[in-house]
PDB file of C-alpha atoms in Angstrom:
ATOM      1  CA  GLN A 211      -5.157   4.069   1.530  1.00 80.00           C
ATOM      2  CA  LYS A 212      -5.633   0.527   0.170  1.00 85.00           C
ATOM      3  CA  TYR A 213      -3.806  -2.747  -0.085  1.00 86.00           C
ATOM      4  CA  GLY A 214      -2.170  -3.938  -3.524  1.00 89.00           C
ATOM      5  CA  TYR A 215      -0.809  -6.617  -5.373  1.00 92.00           C
ATOM      6  CA  TYR A 216       1.743  -6.127  -8.167  1.00 93.00           C
ATOM      7  CA  HIS A 217       3.667  -8.029 -10.390  1.00 95.00           C
ATOM      8  CA  CYS A 218       7.035  -6.827 -12.306  1.00 95.00           C
ATOM      9  CA  LYS A 219       7.048  -8.323 -15.897  1.00 94.00           C
ATOM     10  CA  ALA A 220      10.260  -7.509 -16.668  1.00 94.00           C
ATOM     11  CA  CYS A 221      11.984  -9.350 -13.476  1.00 93.00           C
ATOM     12  CA  ASN A 222       8.719 -11.911 -12.789  1.00 95.00           C
ATOM     13  CA  ILE A 223       8.776 -10.405  -8.959  1.00 93.00           C
ATOM     14  CA  ARG A 224       5.279 -10.124  -7.173  1.00 93.00           C
ATOM     15  CA  TRP A 225       5.089  -7.744  -3.905  1.00 90.00           C
ATOM     16  CA  GLU A 226       2.121  -6.915  -1.790  1.00 88.00           C
ATOM     17  CA  SER A 227       1.536  -3.206  -0.454  1.00 86.00           C
ATOM     18  CA  ALA A 228      -0.363  -1.636   2.416  1.00 84.00           C
ATOM     19  CA  TYR A 229       0.674   1.724   1.114  1.00 84.00           C
ATOM     20  CA  VAL A 230      -1.398   2.324  -2.051  1.00 86.00           C
ATOM     21  CA  TRP A 231      -3.173   5.400  -2.458  1.00 84.00           C
ATOM     22  CA  CYS A 232      -6.119   5.671  -4.516  1.00 84.00           C
ATOM     23  CA  VAL A 233      -8.904   8.538  -5.487  1.00 83.00           C
ATOM     24  CA  GLN A 234     -11.499   8.481  -2.564  1.00 82.00           C
ATOM     25  CA  GLY A 235     -14.470   6.404  -3.014  1.00 79.00           C
ATOM     26  CA  THR A 236     -12.457   4.573  -6.045  1.00 81.00           C
ATOM     27  CA  ASN A 237      -9.696   2.009  -6.512  1.00 80.00           C
ATOM     28  CA  LYS A 238      -7.901   4.574  -9.049  1.00 83.00           C
ATOM     29  CA  VAL A 239      -4.438   4.329  -7.987  1.00 85.00           C
ATOM     30  CA  TYR A 240      -2.539   7.768  -7.459  1.00 81.00           C
ATOM     31  CA  PHE A 241       1.235   6.898  -6.865  1.00 87.00           C
ATOM     32  CA  ARG A 242       2.930   3.701  -8.656  1.00 89.00           C
ATOM     33  CA  GLN A 243       5.531   1.468  -6.991  1.00 90.00           C
ATOM     34  CA  TYR A 244       8.787   0.562  -7.798  1.00 91.00           C
ATOM     35  CA  CYS A 245      10.304  -2.775  -8.458  1.00 93.00           C
ATOM     36  CA  ARG A 246      13.146  -3.308  -6.061  1.00 91.00           C
ATOM     37  CA  THR A 247      15.270  -5.092  -8.829  1.00 93.00           C
ATOM     38  CA  CYS A 248      15.219  -2.883 -11.949  1.00 93.00           C
ATOM     39  CA  GLN A 249      13.242   0.202 -10.719  1.00 92.00           C
ATOM     40  CA  LYS A 250      10.275   0.150 -13.283  1.00 92.00           C
ATOM     41  CA  SER A 251       7.455   1.346 -11.931  1.00 92.00           C
ATOM     42  CA  TYR A 252       3.869  -0.113 -12.130  1.00 92.00           C
ATOM     43  CA  ASN A 253       0.090   0.098 -10.790  1.00 92.00           C
ATOM     44  CA  PRO A 254      -1.111  -2.967  -8.986  1.00 93.00           C
ATOM     45  CA  TYR A 255      -2.916  -5.326 -10.893  1.00 93.00           C
ATOM     46  CA  ARG A 256      -5.362  -5.545  -8.013  1.00 92.00           C
ATOM     47  CA  VAL A 257      -6.543  -3.319  -5.147  1.00 90.00           C
ATOM     48  CA  GLU A 258      -8.678  -4.226  -2.245  1.00 86.00           C
ATOM     49  CA  ASP A 259     -10.012  -2.290   1.191  1.00 83.00           C
ATOM     50  CA  ILE A 260      -7.349  -3.234   4.229  1.00 79.00           C
ATOM     51  CA  THR A 261      -9.788  -5.194   5.970  1.00 75.00           C
ATOM     52  CA  CYS A 262      -9.977  -6.185   9.827  1.00 72.00           C
ATOM     53  CA  GLN A 263      -8.648  -9.969  10.083  1.00 69.00           C
ATOM     54  CA  SER A 264     -11.310 -10.485  12.919  1.00 74.00           C
ATOM     55  CA  CYS A 265     -14.354  -9.225  11.805  1.00 77.00           C
ATOM     56  CA  LYS A 266     -13.435  -9.115   7.913  1.00 74.00           C
ATOM     57  CA  GLN A 267     -14.766  -5.477   7.653  1.00 73.00           C
ATOM     58  CA  THR A 268     -12.881  -2.274   6.272  1.00 69.00           C
ATOM     59  CA  ARG A 269     -14.333  -0.158   9.251  1.00 67.00           C
ATOM     60  CA  CYS A 270     -14.771  -2.198  12.457  1.00 69.00           C
ATOM     61  CA  THR A 271     -15.053  -1.650  16.097  1.00 71.00           C
ATOM     62  CA  CYS A 272     -12.980  -4.421  16.925  1.00 74.00           C
ATOM     63  CA  PRO A 273     -10.953  -3.649  20.193  1.00 67.00           C
ATOM     64  CA  VAL A 274      -7.786  -4.987  18.095  1.00 62.00           C
ATOM     65  CA  LYS A 275      -7.396  -4.510  14.700  1.00 55.00           C
ATOM     66  CA  MET A 276      -5.521  -7.474  13.116  1.00 54.00           C
ATOM     67  CA  ARG A 277      -4.102  -6.696   9.587  1.00 53.00           C
ATOM     68  CA  HIS A 278      -2.759  -9.015   6.756  1.00 56.00           C
ATOM     69  CA  VAL A 279      -0.027  -6.483   7.391  1.00 61.00           C
ATOM     70  CA  ASP A 280       3.282  -6.456   9.542  1.00 63.00           C
ATOM     71  CA  PRO A 281       3.236  -2.972  10.807  1.00 59.00           C
ATOM     72  CA  LYS A 282       7.004  -3.612  12.109  1.00 66.00           C
ATOM     73  CA  ARG A 283       8.026  -4.029   8.407  1.00 71.00           C
ATOM     74  CA  PRO A 284       9.553  -0.512   7.515  1.00 72.00           C
ATOM     75  CA  HIS A 285       8.087   1.042   4.633  1.00 75.00           C
ATOM     76  CA  ARG A 286      10.427   1.092   1.571  1.00 78.00           C
ATOM     77  CA  GLN A 287      10.614   4.933   0.819  1.00 79.00           C
ATOM     78  CA  ASP A 288      12.741   4.439  -2.126  1.00 79.00           C
ATOM     79  CA  LEU A 289      10.480   2.364  -3.856  1.00 84.00           C
ATOM     80  CA  CYS A 290       7.234   4.351  -3.078  1.00 82.00           C
ATOM     81  CA  GLY A 291       6.081   6.787  -5.720  1.00 80.00           C
ATOM     82  CA  ARG A 292       4.026   9.065  -3.279  1.00 80.00           C
ATOM     83  CA  CYS A 293       7.201   9.583  -1.056  1.00 80.00           C
ATOM     84  CA  LYS A 294      10.371   8.539  -3.054  1.00 75.00           C
ATOM     85  CA  GLY A 295      12.806  11.477  -2.514  1.00 70.00           C
ATOM     86  CA  LYS A 296      10.721  13.409   0.190  1.00 71.00           C
ATOM     87  CA  ARG A 297      11.657  13.663   3.334  1.00 68.00           C
ATOM     88  CA  LEU A 298       9.046  12.038   5.069  1.00 66.00           C
ATOM     89  CA  SER A 299       7.546   8.815   4.098  1.00 69.00           C
ATOM     90  CA  CYS A 300       4.065   7.801   3.275  1.00 71.00           C
ATOM     91  CA  ASP A 301       3.754   5.799   7.310  1.00 64.00           C
ATOM     92  CA  SER A 302       4.878   8.723   9.305  1.00 61.00           C
ATOM     93  CA  THR A 303       2.625  11.600   7.005  1.00 51.00           C
ATOM     94  CA  PHE A 304      -0.724   9.511   6.174  1.00 47.00           C
ATOM     95  CA  SER A 305      -3.733  11.527   7.704  1.00 45.00           C
ATOM     96  CA  PHE A 306      -5.869  10.398  10.486  1.00 41.00           C
ATOM     97  CA  LYS A 307      -8.907   9.745   8.183  1.00 42.00           C
ATOM     98  CA  TYR A 308      -7.051   6.902   6.504  1.00 42.00           C
ATOM     99  CA  ILE A 309      -7.292   4.771   9.783  1.00 41.00           C
ATOM    100  CA  ILE A 310      -9.586   1.962   9.803  1.00 37.00           C
TER     101      ILE A 310
END
């Protein structure tokens, strides 16, 4: 699981997501995300590891792991290529091996 930056060329809308699924050890994206306006699917133009905001490390031992994501913001299952049309969404089905 990685963090991605998206840009819809049709609508000129930009968004970010902490639900970018890549081949392990690479930045090769498995699933596209859909633009909320025009519903066209895109790969992120930039992908990075999800890092701790306290120590800036990917895997850390900080007691509180601050992220550059809002954990209270709901995952848009209707815009996610991985869980669109499925009963469960990415935020409820990801494996514990992805927790940093």
